[in-house]
């Protein structure tokens, strides 16, 4: 790899595909001849797939990133003396810092801005993956593919986010509001929008392109399923409290960075064929550091009410609530130390959340990386090095967020299990929606139950 | 085609028609290639190996086979087109009677049968994927696919059961941990499957494995959500299952009849047998049929009542106060018609049935077109040969899927779903402080 980077100073910021595709293809072809010779294993169709046309996409990407290009060219000139391996390391390090600082600034701006940014990142990741599909499946003759994919993205986001908004803020709606029909018939509207897309797909089927169109339909829907549900869950997490977004994201970031550091300095045993750069030393070292970092960081974050309070609409001040009574999870509790340790310290004051953080850290360091392996396998299947060249040294947005996806889903399930989310307002809203007979029955059941 | 041998009808249709399909497709391929259009990869795909699957199917269906052989001898004199028509007609009646018997057995049995049909459809589709993508070298594909099916069903049905019947759980019940941690268990089960998939990735098979992963998940998404919605519909009342299903059946049969007798203009390239006459005739008949049947079904309390657990009698409720949708209402006729009849007594559900019928006849068939396109893409004639004259289970249920989803959305929009039991359960799930706040809010509201 380093010899490839040496060849040209402008290498770092061109789409990696240009230079690696030939080496990848020759390597794969060599392997194919060996396997066919030895065991007579049948060659599979995908090995015969033509290499991706690098010219169109590469040129397209280069035009987009002219501003980043100028910057990196300038930086390149500064670093042209250094060894290319260190050069890559430095570029990667600089952009890591830029992303971390950007992340911290973003958190400051508050939950609504964060939600918006999540939505934008989701759209960017979707664009990256759809572009890949477009190039790989050579769907230039199918003009509907792109339109339909973006339409399905719009429609699923509309449906999911609408449901969330109605769930959380529906009781704010006055009956005479012009938005009322959109709220009442939201599910029907969402369903009809989706069905129109479905009908559009069926009408767009062209002879001899059936298999390709169905493959792309499936491709789009899997992408949607993954991206839309995870970003939606992330925003649900934010509604429970910024800490439920901030903490898991920082766990994954820490695990990534620590695993990279440990791998860089102590890495010896390879972890998996899918990602040859990852090592067992990095995996375990990253895991332990994440556990420690998570424990400490959780304790720090629990102090701040702005992170711990769920997103509630405060009727009196007509704005989002700034202070609240934190869950017992976020209140300092005194724990008795078990027998062996009680010699040193009788009791320990912790936030229960810190104990929960150990579980979250364990998941982030053991199962989280599988999101990365899945993405690596996907990239190998489609013979690309990175999803895009947006972030120099790192690749595209999807490369950064592949582990975050599975973590967001886990966090959501964790909240639902351990940090009860039912809200009195929502239940009251449902009670008011009942018909009078049902409401009486409900009150009767309630009284019966409370008497016990 | 079916006259070649007496056993022609019940062999997997693929064997006899595969060659014909292939030659037809290769003919169509040569013309665009000549015009300079780029050939696509799927055209280079080898034809499906019919021997293994065909042989497999024949062994399975020996009882149906002997029946068919006997039957065939009876019909040997008739024209093959009519023979196919009669076989198809007989099995249509068999299925309709089976459906009626099933409904009479009650909602729980129906739910179980819906689950079994879902599993059968999943098996059909996975078998197609297995054969088409030649994944004999990937032993994990089947195991993982079935595992994902189990895990998604477990998660979804568990959520439903807990939603509806969770309040019945006593605190000391041994099932309690399964209920409390249900979401976590479901998520961890799925994640294990995901990890298993990543660990099963083999060099040079990556693209195929990812394609099959996507294939399995799309199939799951479609089948599991639709069967789950069907069962949710049943919980609102058997009528919400019987009625949409019968609409689709009626539309299918009527479109077939109209197409058979009056069919002239083809509807779409995807399904050459469908015609505009069939489409419109079927649509109009479905509207009329739906209106009448809706009026009949709304009479019966056991069809109209939602599935409620009766606390006193410790079983499912058999009678209830029907929602206004199912109560006879008097409508005043608009001016032009009021000369003949001043008022009309209808169930509001009959008016809603018009919308359901409209959807079933206009958008419902697109489920069938989607399945036809899918079959053409994978170059098969039917999903399986389980039902003689009709094909596999998936062939029969492709339109039902989209109808079930629409019905579910329709119910949540027009037939309010909130139930006192569910709300009570939510109140009990609150923490003590939240519960106090809720009671306070409730008292404040009712004082107004």
PDB file of N, CA and C in Angstrom, chain B residues 1-17 58 61 65 68-69 72-73 76 80 83-84 87 381-382 385 388-389:
ATOM      1  N   UNK B   1     -48.511 -27.481 -23.938  1.00  0.00           N
ATOM      2  CA  UNK B   1     -47.448 -27.674 -22.948  1.00  0.00           C
ATOM      3  C   UNK B   1     -47.822 -28.777 -21.984  1.00  0.00           C
ATOM      4  N   UNK B   2     -49.065 -28.733 -21.474  1.00  0.00           N
ATOM      5  CA  UNK B   2     -49.430 -29.716 -20.465  1.00  0.00           C
ATOM      6  C   UNK B   2     -49.917 -31.011 -21.086  1.00  0.00           C
ATOM      7  N   UNK B   3     -50.018 -31.055 -22.386  1.00  0.00           N
ATOM      8  CA  UNK B   3     -50.519 -32.283 -22.984  1.00  0.00           C
ATOM      9  C   UNK B   3     -49.395 -33.263 -23.287  1.00  0.00           C
ATOM     10  N   UNK B   4     -48.163 -32.848 -23.070  1.00  0.00           N
ATOM     11  CA  UNK B   4     -47.028 -33.698 -23.468  1.00  0.00           C
ATOM     12  C   UNK B   4     -47.099 -35.067 -22.826  1.00  0.00           C
ATOM     13  N   UNK B   5     -47.297 -35.110 -21.516  1.00  0.00           N
ATOM     14  CA  UNK B   5     -47.506 -36.396 -20.837  1.00  0.00           C
ATOM     15  C   UNK B   5     -48.658 -36.223 -19.872  1.00  0.00           C
ATOM     16  N   UNK B   6     -49.247 -37.338 -19.464  1.00  0.00           N
ATOM     17  CA  UNK B   6     -50.370 -37.203 -18.531  1.00  0.00           C
ATOM     18  C   UNK B   6     -49.899 -36.649 -17.196  1.00  0.00           C
ATOM     19  N   UNK B   7     -48.617 -36.833 -16.902  1.00  0.00           N
ATOM     20  CA  UNK B   7     -48.106 -36.317 -15.636  1.00  0.00           C
ATOM     21  C   UNK B   7     -47.595 -34.898 -15.777  1.00  0.00           C
ATOM     22  N   UNK B   8     -47.928 -34.281 -16.906  1.00  0.00           N
ATOM     23  CA  UNK B   8     -47.350 -32.957 -17.161  1.00  0.00           C
ATOM     24  C   UNK B   8     -47.786 -31.886 -16.192  1.00  0.00           C
ATOM     25  N   UNK B   9     -49.037 -31.970 -15.773  1.00  0.00           N
ATOM     26  CA  UNK B   9     -49.601 -30.847 -15.033  1.00  0.00           C
ATOM     27  C   UNK B   9     -48.937 -30.674 -13.675  1.00  0.00           C
ATOM     28  N   UNK B  10     -48.612 -31.806 -13.023  1.00  0.00           N
ATOM     29  CA  UNK B  10     -48.138 -31.638 -11.671  1.00  0.00           C
ATOM     30  C   UNK B  10     -46.635 -31.759 -11.516  1.00  0.00           C
ATOM     31  N   UNK B  11     -45.907 -31.871 -12.611  1.00  0.00           N
ATOM     32  CA  UNK B  11     -44.466 -31.734 -12.487  1.00  0.00           C
ATOM     33  C   UNK B  11     -44.197 -30.273 -12.247  1.00  0.00           C
ATOM     34  N   UNK B  12     -43.123 -29.983 -11.614  1.00  0.00           N
ATOM     35  CA  UNK B  12     -42.796 -28.584 -11.443  1.00  0.00           C
ATOM     36  C   UNK B  12     -42.769 -27.954 -12.826  1.00  0.00           C
ATOM     37  N   UNK B  13     -43.561 -26.942 -13.010  1.00  0.00           N
ATOM     38  CA  UNK B  13     -43.745 -26.342 -14.335  1.00  0.00           C
ATOM     39  C   UNK B  13     -42.440 -25.943 -14.965  1.00  0.00           C
ATOM     40  N   UNK B  14     -41.479 -25.744 -14.152  1.00  0.00           N
ATOM     41  CA  UNK B  14     -40.184 -25.281 -14.646  1.00  0.00           C
ATOM     42  C   UNK B  14     -39.580 -26.243 -15.653  1.00  0.00           C
ATOM     43  N   UNK B  15     -39.783 -27.549 -15.449  1.00  0.00           N
ATOM     44  CA  UNK B  15     -39.101 -28.509 -16.306  1.00  0.00           C
ATOM     45  C   UNK B  15     -39.537 -28.363 -17.748  1.00  0.00           C
ATOM     46  N   UNK B  16     -40.856 -28.230 -17.959  1.00  0.00           N
ATOM     47  CA  UNK B  16     -41.322 -28.191 -19.339  1.00  0.00           C
ATOM     48  C   UNK B  16     -41.203 -26.811 -19.935  1.00  0.00           C
ATOM     49  N   UNK B  17     -41.337 -25.810 -19.112  1.00  0.00           N
ATOM     50  CA  UNK B  17     -41.401 -24.469 -19.663  1.00  0.00           C
ATOM     51  C   UNK B  17     -40.054 -23.781 -19.646  1.00  0.00           C
ATOM     52  N   UNK B  58     -41.080 -33.841  -6.703  1.00  0.00           N
ATOM     53  CA  UNK B  58     -41.912 -34.990  -7.065  1.00  0.00           C
ATOM     54  C   UNK B  58     -42.001 -35.954  -5.889  1.00  0.00           C
ATOM     55  N   UNK B  61     -44.603 -34.772  -3.277  1.00  0.00           N
ATOM     56  CA  UNK B  61     -46.023 -34.664  -3.545  1.00  0.00           C
ATOM     57  C   UNK B  61     -46.630 -35.948  -4.036  1.00  0.00           C
ATOM     58  N   UNK B  65     -49.924 -36.556  -6.185  1.00  0.00           N
ATOM     59  CA  UNK B  65     -49.636 -37.147  -7.490  1.00  0.00           C
ATOM     60  C   UNK B  65     -50.589 -38.284  -7.834  1.00  0.00           C
ATOM     61  N   UNK B  68     -53.870 -36.978  -8.579  1.00  0.00           N
ATOM     62  CA  UNK B  68     -53.899 -36.319  -9.879  1.00  0.00           C
ATOM     63  C   UNK B  68     -53.876 -37.328 -11.005  1.00  0.00           C
ATOM     64  N   UNK B  69     -53.110 -38.407 -10.816  1.00  0.00           N
ATOM     65  CA  UNK B  69     -53.055 -39.428 -11.873  1.00  0.00           C
ATOM     66  C   UNK B  69     -54.425 -40.031 -12.103  1.00  0.00           C
ATOM     67  N   UNK B  72     -56.572 -37.377 -13.711  1.00  0.00           N
ATOM     68  CA  UNK B  72     -56.174 -37.138 -15.088  1.00  0.00           C
ATOM     69  C   UNK B  72     -56.828 -38.136 -16.026  1.00  0.00           C
ATOM     70  N   UNK B  73     -56.863 -39.394 -15.564  1.00  0.00           N
ATOM     71  CA  UNK B  73     -57.454 -40.427 -16.423  1.00  0.00           C
ATOM     72  C   UNK B  73     -58.904 -40.093 -16.717  1.00  0.00           C
ATOM     73  N   UNK B  76     -59.015 -37.267 -19.425  1.00  0.00           N
ATOM     74  CA  UNK B  76     -58.075 -37.391 -20.541  1.00  0.00           C
ATOM     75  C   UNK B  76     -58.735 -37.052 -21.868  1.00  0.00           C
ATOM     76  N   UNK B  80     -56.877 -29.868 -23.408  1.00  0.00           N
ATOM     77  CA  UNK B  80     -55.961 -29.503 -22.310  1.00  0.00           C
ATOM     78  C   UNK B  80     -56.238 -28.150 -21.693  1.00  0.00           C
ATOM     79  N   UNK B  83     -58.967 -28.749 -19.393  1.00  0.00           N
ATOM     80  CA  UNK B  83     -58.508 -29.588 -18.284  1.00  0.00           C
ATOM     81  C   UNK B  83     -57.834 -28.732 -17.232  1.00  0.00           C
ATOM     82  N   UNK B  84     -56.968 -27.819 -17.688  1.00  0.00           N
ATOM     83  CA  UNK B  84     -56.284 -26.934 -16.753  1.00  0.00           C
ATOM     84  C   UNK B  84     -57.299 -26.067 -16.011  1.00  0.00           C
ATOM     85  N   UNK B  87     -59.127 -28.235 -13.355  1.00  0.00           N
ATOM     86  CA  UNK B  87     -58.242 -28.482 -12.196  1.00  0.00           C
ATOM     87  C   UNK B  87     -58.144 -27.226 -11.355  1.00  0.00           C
ATOM     88  N   UNK B 381     -41.565 -20.072 -13.527  1.00  0.00           N
ATOM     89  CA  UNK B 381     -42.962 -19.845 -13.862  1.00  0.00           C
ATOM     90  C   UNK B 381     -43.811 -19.665 -12.610  1.00  0.00           C
ATOM     91  N   UNK B 382     -43.525 -20.444 -11.599  1.00  0.00           N
ATOM     92  CA  UNK B 382     -44.277 -20.357 -10.353  1.00  0.00           C
ATOM     93  C   UNK B 382     -43.296 -20.467  -9.198  1.00  0.00           C
ATOM     94  N   UNK B 385     -44.734 -25.862  -6.836  1.00  0.00           N
ATOM     95  CA  UNK B 385     -45.814 -26.586  -7.509  1.00  0.00           C
ATOM     96  C   UNK B 385     -46.755 -27.194  -6.488  1.00  0.00           C
ATOM     97  N   UNK B 388     -51.876 -27.663  -7.304  1.00  0.00           N
ATOM     98  CA  UNK B 388     -51.997 -27.914  -8.741  1.00  0.00           C
ATOM     99  C   UNK B 388     -52.874 -26.864  -9.416  1.00  0.00           C
ATOM    100  N   UNK B 389     -52.400 -26.384 -10.537  1.00  0.00           N
ATOM    101  CA  UNK B 389     -53.166 -25.387 -11.273  1.00  0.00           C
ATOM    102  C   UNK B 389     -52.900 -23.968 -10.809  1.00  0.00           C
TER     103      UNK B 389
END
